[in-house]
mmCIF file of N, CA and C in Angstrom:
data_model
loop_
_atom_site.group_PDB
_atom_site.id
_atom_site.type_symbol
_atom_site.label_atom_id
_atom_site.label_comp_id
_atom_site.label_asym_id
_atom_site.label_seq_id
_atom_site.Cartn_x
_atom_site.Cartn_y
_atom_site.Cartn_z
ATOM 1 N N MET P 1 220.278 -52.531 -128.676
ATOM 2 C CA MET P 1 219.312 -52.756 -129.727
ATOM 3 C C MET P 1 219.796 -52.016 -130.967
ATOM 4 N N ASN P 2 219.634 -52.621 -132.076
ATOM 5 C CA ASN P 2 220.067 -52.060 -133.346
ATOM 6 C C ASN P 2 219.414 -50.708 -133.616
ATOM 7 N N GLY P 3 220.237 -49.680 -133.894
ATOM 8 C CA GLY P 3 219.710 -48.376 -134.270
ATOM 9 C C GLY P 3 219.398 -47.454 -133.123
ATOM 10 N N VAL P 4 219.554 -47.880 -131.877
ATOM 11 C CA VAL P 4 219.292 -47.030 -130.724
ATOM 12 C C VAL P 4 220.629 -46.722 -130.063
ATOM 13 N N CYS P 5 221.002 -45.444 -130.076
ATOM 14 C CA CYS P 5 222.329 -45.091 -129.575
ATOM 15 C C CYS P 5 222.340 -43.855 -128.691
ATOM 16 N N HIS P 6 221.184 -43.293 -128.398
ATOM 17 C CA HIS P 6 221.128 -42.108 -127.548
ATOM 18 C C HIS P 6 219.960 -42.245 -126.574
ATOM 19 N N SER P 7 220.169 -41.768 -125.358
ATOM 20 C CA SER P 7 219.132 -41.938 -124.329
ATOM 21 C C SER P 7 217.800 -41.302 -124.720
ATOM 22 N N SER P 8 217.823 -40.258 -125.547
ATOM 23 C CA SER P 8 216.555 -39.635 -125.948
ATOM 24 C C SER P 8 215.672 -40.604 -126.746
ATOM 25 N N GLN P 9 216.300 -41.608 -127.366
ATOM 26 C CA GLN P 9 215.527 -42.587 -128.131
ATOM 27 C C GLN P 9 214.821 -43.594 -127.226
ATOM 28 N N THR P 10 215.125 -43.573 -125.938
ATOM 29 C CA THR P 10 214.536 -44.527 -124.998
ATOM 30 C C THR P 10 213.538 -43.883 -124.047
ATOM 31 N N GLN P 11 213.305 -42.611 -124.206
ATOM 32 C CA GLN P 11 212.420 -41.875 -123.302
ATOM 33 C C GLN P 11 211.064 -41.647 -123.960
ATOM 34 N N PRO P 12 209.977 -42.065 -123.315
ATOM 35 C CA PRO P 12 208.649 -41.979 -123.917
ATOM 36 C C PRO P 12 208.238 -40.599 -124.449
ATOM 37 N N GLU P 13 208.712 -39.536 -123.874
ATOM 38 C CA GLU P 13 208.297 -38.198 -124.324
ATOM 39 C C GLU P 13 209.202 -37.612 -125.404
ATOM 40 N N GLU P 14 210.227 -38.340 -125.806
ATOM 41 C CA GLU P 14 211.184 -37.829 -126.791
ATOM 42 C C GLU P 14 210.789 -38.259 -128.205
ATOM 43 N N PRO P 15 211.209 -37.474 -129.233
ATOM 44 C CA PRO P 15 210.794 -37.760 -130.608
ATOM 45 C C PRO P 15 211.252 -39.109 -131.166
ATOM 46 N N GLY P 16 212.372 -39.639 -130.744
ATOM 47 C CA GLY P 16 212.861 -40.896 -131.307
ATOM 48 C C GLY P 16 212.303 -42.144 -130.662
ATOM 49 N N TYR P 17 211.495 -41.987 -129.627
ATOM 50 C CA TYR P 17 211.014 -43.125 -128.848
ATOM 51 C C TYR P 17 210.162 -44.104 -129.667
ATOM 52 N N GLU P 18 209.172 -43.622 -130.403
ATOM 53 C CA GLU P 18 208.285 -44.527 -131.148
ATOM 54 C C GLU P 18 209.063 -45.318 -132.200
ATOM 55 N N ARG P 19 210.068 -44.694 -132.828
ATOM 56 C CA ARG P 19 210.912 -45.415 -133.780
ATOM 57 C C ARG P 19 211.666 -46.530 -133.059
ATOM 58 N N SER P 20 212.153 -46.254 -131.856
ATOM 59 C CA SER P 20 212.878 -47.265 -131.076
ATOM 60 C C SER P 20 211.965 -48.427 -130.704
ATOM 61 N N VAL P 21 210.726 -48.129 -130.344
ATOM 62 C CA VAL P 21 209.756 -49.181 -130.033
ATOM 63 C C VAL P 21 209.514 -50.042 -131.280
ATOM 64 N N ALA P 22 209.387 -49.417 -132.432
ATOM 65 C CA ALA P 22 209.184 -50.165 -133.675
ATOM 66 C C ALA P 22 210.392 -51.051 -133.972
ATOM 67 N N LEU P 23 211.609 -50.535 -133.758
ATOM 68 C CA LEU P 23 212.817 -51.342 -133.962
ATOM 69 C C LEU P 23 212.848 -52.527 -132.997
ATOM 70 N N MET P 24 212.453 -52.289 -131.747
ATOM 71 C CA MET P 24 212.441 -53.376 -130.769
ATOM 72 C C MET P 24 211.455 -54.460 -131.194
ATOM 73 N N HIS P 25 210.302 -54.063 -131.685
ATOM 74 C CA HIS P 25 209.333 -55.050 -132.157
ATOM 75 C C HIS P 25 209.891 -55.865 -133.325
ATOM 76 N N LYS P 26 210.601 -55.226 -134.227
ATOM 77 C CA LYS P 26 211.185 -55.948 -135.364
ATOM 78 C C LYS P 26 212.224 -56.959 -134.880
ATOM 79 N N GLU P 27 213.100 -56.540 -133.974
ATOM 80 C CA GLU P 27 214.111 -57.462 -133.451
ATOM 81 C C GLU P 27 213.470 -58.597 -132.680
ATOM 82 N N LEU P 28 212.506 -58.260 -131.856
ATOM 83 C CA LEU P 28 211.825 -59.264 -131.047
ATOM 84 C C LEU P 28 211.083 -60.265 -131.932
ATOM 85 N N THR P 29 210.423 -59.789 -132.950
ATOM 86 C CA THR P 29 209.709 -60.681 -133.870
ATOM 87 C C THR P 29 210.679 -61.618 -134.580
ATOM 88 N N ALA P 30 211.852 -61.116 -134.964
ATOM 89 C CA ALA P 30 212.855 -61.975 -135.610
ATOM 90 C C ALA P 30 213.314 -63.076 -134.656
ATOM 91 N N VAL P 31 213.529 -62.729 -133.394
ATOM 92 C CA VAL P 31 213.929 -63.734 -132.403
ATOM 93 C C VAL P 31 212.818 -64.753 -132.202
ATOM 94 N N ILE P 32 211.601 -64.282 -132.045
ATOM 95 C CA ILE P 32 210.455 -65.176 -131.834
ATOM 96 C C ILE P 32 210.260 -66.103 -133.036
ATOM 97 N N ASP P 33 210.353 -65.561 -134.243
ATOM 98 C CA ASP P 33 210.221 -66.392 -135.446
ATOM 99 C C ASP P 33 211.297 -67.477 -135.473
ATOM 100 N N GLY P 34 212.514 -67.099 -135.095
ATOM 101 C CA GLY P 34 213.603 -68.078 -135.049
ATOM 102 C C GLY P 34 213.354 -69.170 -134.026
ATOM 103 N N ILE P 35 212.846 -68.778 -132.873
ATOM 104 C CA ILE P 35 212.551 -69.761 -131.820
ATOM 105 C C ILE P 35 211.450 -70.712 -132.285
ATOM 106 N N TYR P 36 210.371 -70.163 -132.821
ATOM 107 C CA TYR P 36 209.264 -71.013 -133.298
ATOM 108 C C TYR P 36 209.697 -71.918 -134.446
ATOM 109 N N SER P 37 210.654 -71.470 -135.259
ATOM 110 C CA SER P 37 211.078 -72.270 -136.411
ATOM 111 C C SER P 37 211.751 -73.580 -136.000
ATOM 112 N N THR P 38 212.174 -73.697 -134.744
ATOM 113 C CA THR P 38 212.784 -74.950 -134.287
ATOM 114 C C THR P 38 211.745 -76.059 -134.178
ATOM 115 N N GLY P 39 210.480 -75.679 -134.016
ATOM 116 C CA GLY P 39 209.417 -76.667 -133.874
ATOM 117 C C GLY P 39 209.352 -77.283 -132.490
ATOM 118 N N ASN P 40 210.174 -76.806 -131.571
ATOM 119 C CA ASN P 40 210.238 -77.391 -130.225
ATOM 120 C C ASN P 40 209.666 -76.496 -129.142
ATOM 121 N N VAL P 41 208.972 -75.437 -129.507
ATOM 122 C CA VAL P 41 208.515 -74.456 -128.527
ATOM 123 C C VAL P 41 206.995 -74.395 -128.514
ATOM 124 N N SER P 42 206.435 -74.444 -127.316
ATOM 125 C CA SER P 42 204.981 -74.374 -127.211
ATOM 126 C C SER P 42 204.506 -73.017 -126.710
ATOM 127 N N GLU P 43 205.331 -72.317 -125.918
ATOM 128 C CA GLU P 43 204.935 -71.022 -125.382
ATOM 129 C C GLU P 43 206.139 -70.093 -125.313
ATOM 130 N N ILE P 44 205.870 -68.822 -125.549
ATOM 131 C CA ILE P 44 206.905 -67.792 -125.407
ATOM 132 C C ILE P 44 206.342 -66.667 -124.558
ATOM 133 N N TYR P 45 207.119 -66.258 -123.571
ATOM 134 C CA TYR P 45 206.800 -65.109 -122.732
ATOM 135 C C TYR P 45 207.847 -64.038 -122.992
ATOM 136 N N VAL P 46 207.401 -62.801 -123.088
ATOM 137 C CA VAL P 46 208.294 -61.669 -123.291
ATOM 138 C C VAL P 46 208.154 -60.749 -122.086
ATOM 139 N N SER P 47 209.294 -60.353 -121.521
ATOM 140 C CA SER P 47 209.308 -59.445 -120.380
ATOM 141 C C SER P 47 209.697 -58.051 -120.863
ATOM 142 N N ASP P 48 208.751 -57.134 -120.847
ATOM 143 C CA ASP P 48 209.009 -55.742 -121.220
ATOM 144 C C ASP P 48 209.661 -55.088 -120.008
ATOM 145 N N SER P 49 210.947 -54.791 -120.133
ATOM 146 C CA SER P 49 211.687 -54.391 -118.935
ATOM 147 C C SER P 49 212.420 -53.058 -119.045
ATOM 148 N N HIS P 50 212.141 -52.279 -120.039
ATOM 149 C CA HIS P 50 212.766 -50.966 -120.086
ATOM 150 C C HIS P 50 211.811 -49.930 -119.516
ATOM 151 N N TRP P 51 212.404 -48.892 -118.974
ATOM 152 C CA TRP P 51 211.668 -47.758 -118.429
ATOM 153 C C TRP P 51 210.646 -48.244 -117.406
ATOM 154 N N ASP P 52 209.361 -48.143 -117.681
ATOM 155 C CA ASP P 52 208.346 -48.578 -116.717
ATOM 156 C C ASP P 52 207.667 -49.882 -117.120
ATOM 157 N N GLY P 53 208.231 -50.569 -118.114
ATOM 158 C CA GLY P 53 207.675 -51.852 -118.536
ATOM 159 C C GLY P 53 206.422 -51.746 -119.372
ATOM 160 N N HIS P 54 206.186 -50.589 -119.968
ATOM 161 C CA HIS P 54 205.025 -50.394 -120.846
ATOM 162 C C HIS P 54 205.469 -49.886 -122.213
ATOM 163 N N ASN P 55 206.449 -50.535 -122.813
ATOM 164 C CA ASN P 55 206.988 -50.093 -124.093
ATOM 165 C C ASN P 55 206.479 -50.920 -125.254
ATOM 166 N N LEU P 56 206.379 -52.210 -125.071
ATOM 167 C CA LEU P 56 205.930 -53.089 -126.139
ATOM 168 C C LEU P 56 204.425 -52.994 -126.303
ATOM 169 N N ARG P 57 203.990 -53.104 -127.544
ATOM 170 C CA ARG P 57 202.565 -53.015 -127.852
ATOM 171 C C ARG P 57 202.016 -54.435 -127.981
ATOM 172 N N PRO P 58 201.156 -54.855 -127.057
ATOM 173 C CA PRO P 58 200.652 -56.241 -127.100
ATOM 174 C C PRO P 58 200.089 -56.640 -128.462
ATOM 175 N N GLY P 59 199.384 -55.763 -129.140
ATOM 176 C CA GLY P 59 198.800 -56.075 -130.440
ATOM 177 C C GLY P 59 199.833 -56.231 -131.546
ATOM 178 N N ALA P 60 201.056 -55.758 -131.309
ATOM 179 C CA ALA P 60 202.114 -55.860 -132.318
ATOM 180 C C ALA P 60 202.981 -57.100 -132.123
ATOM 181 N N LEU P 61 202.744 -57.842 -131.052
ATOM 182 C CA LEU P 61 203.511 -59.068 -130.815
ATOM 183 C C LEU P 61 202.929 -60.207 -131.635
ATOM 184 N N PRO P 62 203.764 -61.153 -132.034
ATOM 185 C CA PRO P 62 203.244 -62.312 -132.772
ATOM 186 C C PRO P 62 202.154 -63.030 -131.970
ATOM 187 N N LYS P 63 201.229 -63.613 -132.671
ATOM 188 C CA LYS P 63 200.100 -64.301 -132.040
ATOM 189 C C LYS P 63 200.600 -65.394 -131.092
ATOM 190 N N GLY P 64 199.976 -65.471 -129.928
ATOM 191 C CA GLY P 64 200.305 -66.507 -128.959
ATOM 192 C C GLY P 64 201.453 -66.174 -128.022
ATOM 193 N N VAL P 65 202.073 -65.016 -128.186
ATOM 194 C CA VAL P 65 203.165 -64.608 -127.300
ATOM 195 C C VAL P 65 202.566 -63.907 -126.091
ATOM 196 N N HIS P 66 203.014 -64.299 -124.904
ATOM 197 C CA HIS P 66 202.522 -63.720 -123.660
ATOM 198 C C HIS P 66 203.436 -62.574 -123.228
ATOM 199 N N LEU P 67 202.850 -61.467 -122.814
ATOM 200 C CA LEU P 67 203.611 -60.289 -122.413
ATOM 201 C C LEU P 67 203.579 -60.111 -120.901
ATOM 202 N N ILE P 68 204.761 -59.977 -120.304
ATOM 203 C CA ILE P 68 204.910 -59.622 -118.895
ATOM 204 C C ILE P 68 205.334 -58.156 -118.900
ATOM 205 N N SER P 69 204.527 -57.304 -118.291
ATOM 206 C CA SER P 69 204.842 -55.882 -118.329
ATOM 207 C C SER P 69 204.601 -55.234 -116.975
ATOM 208 N N ALA P 70 204.830 -53.951 -116.927
ATOM 209 C CA ALA P 70 204.688 -53.095 -115.747
ATOM 210 C C ALA P 70 205.924 -53.196 -114.861
ATOM 211 N N TRP P 71 206.031 -52.275 -113.983
ATOM 212 C CA TRP P 71 207.217 -52.134 -113.153
ATOM 213 C C TRP P 71 206.767 -51.678 -111.799
ATOM 214 N N GLN P 72 207.283 -51.950 -110.824
ATOM 215 C CA GLN P 72 208.442 -52.660 -110.374
ATOM 216 C C GLN P 72 208.066 -54.104 -110.108
ATOM 217 N N ARG P 73 208.875 -55.043 -110.580
ATOM 218 C CA ARG P 73 208.614 -56.462 -110.391
ATOM 219 C C ARG P 73 209.739 -57.072 -109.565
ATOM 220 N N PRO P 74 209.413 -58.103 -108.780
ATOM 221 C CA PRO P 74 210.487 -58.792 -108.067
ATOM 222 C C PRO P 74 211.489 -59.350 -109.084
ATOM 223 N N TYR P 75 212.734 -59.271 -108.813
ATOM 224 C CA TYR P 75 213.813 -59.760 -109.682
ATOM 225 C C TYR P 75 213.926 -58.962 -110.977
ATOM 226 N N SER P 76 213.339 -57.777 -111.000
ATOM 227 C CA SER P 76 213.528 -56.844 -112.093
ATOM 228 C C SER P 76 213.253 -57.480 -113.453
ATOM 229 N N MET P 77 214.223 -57.421 -114.368
ATOM 230 C CA MET P 77 214.030 -57.902 -115.733
ATOM 231 C C MET P 77 213.852 -59.410 -115.819
ATOM 232 N N MET P 78 214.354 -60.128 -114.831
ATOM 233 C CA MET P 78 214.272 -61.587 -114.843
ATOM 234 C C MET P 78 213.047 -62.101 -114.094
ATOM 235 N N SER P 79 212.190 -61.224 -113.672
ATOM 236 C CA SER P 79 210.977 -61.635 -112.982
ATOM 237 C C SER P 79 210.178 -62.591 -113.854
ATOM 238 N N GLY P 80 209.810 -63.719 -113.297
ATOM 239 C CA GLY P 80 209.005 -64.694 -114.009
ATOM 240 C C GLY P 80 209.791 -65.856 -114.562
ATOM 241 N N VAL P 81 211.130 -65.785 -114.572
ATOM 242 C CA VAL P 81 211.912 -66.876 -115.152
ATOM 243 C C VAL P 81 211.744 -68.168 -114.342
ATOM 244 N N SER P 82 211.380 -68.054 -113.090
ATOM 245 C CA SER P 82 211.132 -69.235 -112.264
ATOM 246 C C SER P 82 209.776 -69.853 -112.569
ATOM 247 N N GLY P 83 208.955 -69.134 -113.328
ATOM 248 C CA GLY P 83 207.602 -69.593 -113.611
ATOM 249 C C GLY P 83 206.580 -68.904 -112.741
ATOM 250 N N GLN P 84 207.041 -68.056 -111.821
ATOM 251 C CA GLN P 84 206.147 -67.351 -110.898
ATOM 252 C C GLN P 84 206.400 -65.850 -110.971
ATOM 253 N N ILE P 85 205.353 -65.077 -110.897
ATOM 254 C CA ILE P 85 205.456 -63.645 -110.652
ATOM 255 C C ILE P 85 204.564 -63.400 -109.450
ATOM 256 N N SER P 86 205.200 -63.081 -108.325
ATOM 257 C CA SER P 86 204.495 -62.977 -107.049
ATOM 258 C C SER P 86 203.754 -64.291 -106.818
ATOM 259 N N SER P 87 202.441 -64.250 -106.659
ATOM 260 C CA SER P 87 201.697 -65.487 -106.419
ATOM 261 C C SER P 87 201.132 -66.080 -107.707
ATOM 262 N N LYS P 88 201.352 -65.430 -108.833
ATOM 263 C CA LYS P 88 200.804 -65.894 -110.106
ATOM 264 C C LYS P 88 201.759 -66.874 -110.779
ATOM 265 N N THR P 89 201.266 -68.069 -111.103
ATOM 266 C CA THR P 89 202.055 -69.055 -111.838
ATOM 267 C C THR P 89 201.880 -68.799 -113.326
ATOM 268 N N ILE P 90 202.998 -68.607 -114.032
ATOM 269 C CA ILE P 90 202.926 -68.394 -115.472
ATOM 270 C C ILE P 90 203.478 -69.587 -116.245
ATOM 271 N N ALA P 91 204.228 -70.434 -115.574
ATOM 272 C CA ALA P 91 204.749 -71.652 -116.207
ATOM 273 C C ALA P 91 204.939 -72.694 -115.121
ATOM 274 N N ASP P 92 204.435 -73.898 -115.350
ATOM 275 C CA ASP P 92 204.477 -74.947 -114.326
ATOM 276 C C ASP P 92 205.884 -75.258 -113.824
ATOM 277 N N LYS P 93 206.852 -75.306 -114.697
ATOM 278 C CA LYS P 93 208.207 -75.705 -114.301
ATOM 279 C C LYS P 93 209.255 -74.667 -114.671
ATOM 280 N N GLY P 94 208.876 -73.413 -114.751
ATOM 281 C CA GLY P 94 209.832 -72.411 -115.191
ATOM 282 C C GLY P 94 209.993 -72.478 -116.689
ATOM 283 N N PHE P 95 211.165 -72.137 -117.179
ATOM 284 C CA PHE P 95 211.396 -72.062 -118.616
ATOM 285 C C PHE P 95 212.619 -72.857 -119.014
ATOM 286 N N ASP P 96 212.636 -73.323 -120.239
ATOM 287 C CA ASP P 96 213.765 -74.092 -120.758
ATOM 288 C C ASP P 96 214.863 -73.203 -121.313
ATOM 289 N N GLY P 97 214.543 -71.970 -121.647
ATOM 290 C CA GLY P 97 215.541 -71.082 -122.230
ATOM 291 C C GLY P 97 215.174 -69.634 -122.028
ATOM 292 N N VAL P 98 216.189 -68.789 -122.094
ATOM 293 C CA VAL P 98 216.000 -67.348 -121.950
ATOM 294 C C VAL P 98 216.827 -66.661 -123.026
ATOM 295 N N PHE P 99 216.251 -65.701 -123.722
ATOM 296 C CA PHE P 99 216.953 -64.901 -124.716
ATOM 297 C C PHE P 99 216.937 -63.451 -124.256
ATOM 298 N N PHE P 100 218.044 -62.789 -124.363
ATOM 299 C CA PHE P 100 218.141 -61.379 -123.978
ATOM 300 C C PHE P 100 218.212 -60.550 -125.252
ATOM 301 N N THR P 101 217.166 -59.816 -125.534
ATOM 302 C CA THR P 101 217.078 -59.020 -126.755
ATOM 303 C C THR P 101 216.976 -57.548 -126.374
ATOM 304 N N GLY P 102 217.799 -56.727 -126.998
ATOM 305 C CA GLY P 102 217.748 -55.296 -126.730
ATOM 306 C C GLY P 102 218.580 -54.865 -125.538
ATOM 307 N N TYR P 103 219.466 -55.723 -125.073
ATOM 308 C CA TYR P 103 220.302 -55.373 -123.928
ATOM 309 C C TYR P 103 221.481 -54.518 -124.371
ATOM 310 N N HIS P 104 222.146 -53.936 -123.419
ATOM 311 C CA HIS P 104 223.272 -53.056 -123.673
ATOM 312 C C HIS P 104 224.391 -53.387 -122.698
ATOM 313 N N ALA P 105 225.509 -52.727 -122.846
ATOM 314 C CA ALA P 105 226.663 -52.963 -121.965
ATOM 315 C C ALA P 105 226.371 -52.491 -120.540
ATOM 316 N N ARG P 106 227.024 -53.142 -119.578
ATOM 317 C CA ARG P 106 226.865 -52.737 -118.176
ATOM 318 C C ARG P 106 227.546 -51.391 -117.938
ATOM 319 N N ALA P 107 227.243 -50.775 -116.839
ATOM 320 C CA ALA P 107 227.814 -49.477 -116.492
ATOM 321 C C ALA P 107 229.335 -49.522 -116.496
ATOM 322 N N GLY P 108 229.944 -48.472 -117.023
ATOM 323 C CA GLY P 108 231.389 -48.338 -116.984
ATOM 324 C C GLY P 108 232.142 -48.971 -118.129
ATOM 325 N N VAL P 109 231.461 -49.622 -119.066
ATOM 326 C CA VAL P 109 232.148 -50.248 -120.190
ATOM 327 C C VAL P 109 232.489 -49.169 -121.215
ATOM 328 N N ALA P 110 233.781 -48.968 -121.421
ATOM 329 C CA ALA P 110 234.224 -47.965 -122.385
ATOM 330 C C ALA P 110 233.710 -48.331 -123.768
ATOM 331 N N GLY P 111 233.053 -47.401 -124.422
ATOM 332 C CA GLY P 111 232.518 -47.650 -125.755
ATOM 333 C C GLY P 111 231.191 -48.390 -125.757
ATOM 334 N N GLY P 112 230.671 -48.742 -124.596
ATOM 335 C CA GLY P 112 229.389 -49.438 -124.520
ATOM 336 C C GLY P 112 228.252 -48.473 -124.824
ATOM 337 N N VAL P 113 227.417 -48.809 -125.790
ATOM 338 C CA VAL P 113 226.305 -47.942 -126.164
ATOM 339 C C VAL P 113 225.255 -47.957 -125.057
ATOM 340 N N LEU P 114 224.902 -46.783 -124.575
ATOM 341 C CA LEU P 114 223.917 -46.612 -123.502
ATOM 342 C C LEU P 114 224.230 -47.486 -122.286
ATOM 343 N N SER P 115 225.501 -47.644 -121.975
ATOM 344 C CA SER P 115 225.901 -48.545 -120.886
ATOM 345 C C SER P 115 225.387 -48.048 -119.534
ATOM 346 N N HIS P 116 224.694 -48.921 -118.853
ATOM 347 C CA HIS P 116 224.266 -48.690 -117.475
ATOM 348 C C HIS P 116 223.829 -50.026 -116.898
ATOM 349 N N THR P 117 223.790 -50.088 -115.595
ATOM 350 C CA THR P 117 223.361 -51.297 -114.906
ATOM 351 C C THR P 117 222.183 -50.923 -114.031
ATOM 352 N N TYR P 118 221.032 -51.414 -114.410
ATOM 353 C CA TYR P 118 219.796 -51.101 -113.726
ATOM 354 C C TYR P 118 219.640 -49.594 -113.691
ATOM 355 N N ARG P 119 219.742 -48.985 -112.552
ATOM 356 C CA ARG P 119 219.694 -47.528 -112.443
ATOM 357 C C ARG P 119 220.974 -47.083 -111.751
ATOM 358 N N ALA P 120 221.683 -46.189 -112.363
ATOM 359 C CA ALA P 120 222.994 -45.783 -111.856
ATOM 360 C C ALA P 120 222.952 -45.308 -110.409
ATOM 361 N N LEU P 121 221.844 -44.759 -109.967
ATOM 362 C CA LEU P 121 221.749 -44.308 -108.588
ATOM 363 C C LEU P 121 221.577 -45.465 -107.611
ATOM 364 N N VAL P 122 221.199 -46.638 -108.119
ATOM 365 C CA VAL P 122 220.987 -47.799 -107.265
ATOM 366 C C VAL P 122 222.201 -48.726 -107.303
ATOM 367 N N PHE P 123 222.669 -49.080 -108.503
ATOM 368 C CA PHE P 123 223.807 -49.977 -108.678
ATOM 369 C C PHE P 123 224.821 -49.329 -109.602
ATOM 370 N N LEU P 124 226.075 -49.398 -109.247
ATOM 371 C CA LEU P 124 227.123 -48.949 -110.144
ATOM 372 C C LEU P 124 227.728 -50.132 -110.878
ATOM 373 N N ASP P 125 227.806 -51.294 -110.195
ATOM 374 C CA ASP P 125 228.455 -52.455 -110.788
ATOM 375 C C ASP P 125 227.763 -53.722 -110.303
ATOM 376 N N VAL P 126 227.642 -54.696 -111.189
ATOM 377 C CA VAL P 126 227.101 -55.999 -110.841
ATOM 378 C C VAL P 126 228.080 -57.026 -111.359
ATOM 379 N N SER P 127 228.475 -57.944 -110.499
ATOM 380 C CA SER P 127 229.390 -58.999 -110.928
ATOM 381 C C SER P 127 229.078 -60.263 -110.145
ATOM 382 N N SER P 128 229.653 -61.359 -110.589
ATOM 383 C CA SER P 128 229.409 -62.646 -109.957
ATOM 384 C C SER P 128 230.443 -62.893 -108.883
ATOM 385 N N MET P 129 229.999 -63.262 -107.711
ATOM 386 C CA MET P 129 230.922 -63.615 -106.623
ATOM 387 C C MET P 129 231.518 -65.003 -106.868
ATOM 388 N N ALA P 130 230.798 -65.833 -107.654
ATOM 389 C CA ALA P 130 231.222 -67.211 -107.875
ATOM 390 C C ALA P 130 232.441 -67.328 -108.774
ATOM 391 N N SER P 131 232.599 -66.407 -109.715
ATOM 392 C CA SER P 131 233.727 -66.528 -110.637
ATOM 393 C C SER P 131 234.394 -65.172 -110.852
ATOM 394 N N PRO P 132 235.183 -64.724 -109.881
ATOM 395 C CA PRO P 132 235.814 -63.419 -110.012
ATOM 396 C C PRO P 132 236.770 -63.330 -111.202
ATOM 397 N N SER P 133 237.287 -64.446 -111.683
ATOM 398 C CA SER P 133 238.192 -64.414 -112.832
ATOM 399 C C SER P 133 237.461 -64.050 -114.121
ATOM 400 N N ALA P 134 236.137 -64.231 -114.138
ATOM 401 C CA ALA P 134 235.364 -63.925 -115.329
ATOM 402 C C ALA P 134 234.997 -62.441 -115.395
ATOM 403 N N ARG P 135 235.232 -61.724 -114.324
ATOM 404 C CA ARG P 135 234.863 -60.311 -114.251
ATOM 405 C C ARG P 135 235.695 -59.489 -115.217
ATOM 406 N N GLN P 136 235.037 -58.640 -115.978
ATOM 407 C CA GLN P 136 235.725 -57.757 -116.918
ATOM 408 C C GLN P 136 235.794 -56.354 -116.343
ATOM 409 N N VAL P 137 236.868 -55.685 -116.604
ATOM 410 C CA VAL P 137 237.008 -54.309 -116.117
ATOM 411 C C VAL P 137 237.026 -53.375 -117.296
#
């Protein structure tokens, strides 16, 4: 995410956290405005997936945007992309598109800002078994 380069800016009890939340809202709003400007979108869902999933402020999101929050969710950050969260249906046929906003480099990427994959104690590396040639080291 633009302007966030130290872990203290991502921790709720640290001084830079609220500024980081404000930056995330600005980036997210720009993405949402761009999506709506196509004229082809009827609904947008946002998955708050950092820390404990309670970072985004529902009242600060553009009108009509649905917020998926809280943690721990099945499928982690991608929970709900199928249109279901547990037994709750949020979209009849899933979604037509997914945008990743505020992401960072995976664990181990030299020069990657705040690089990590999920939680370092759980996963060190994630890669695709289907296309090993696409794997970056």
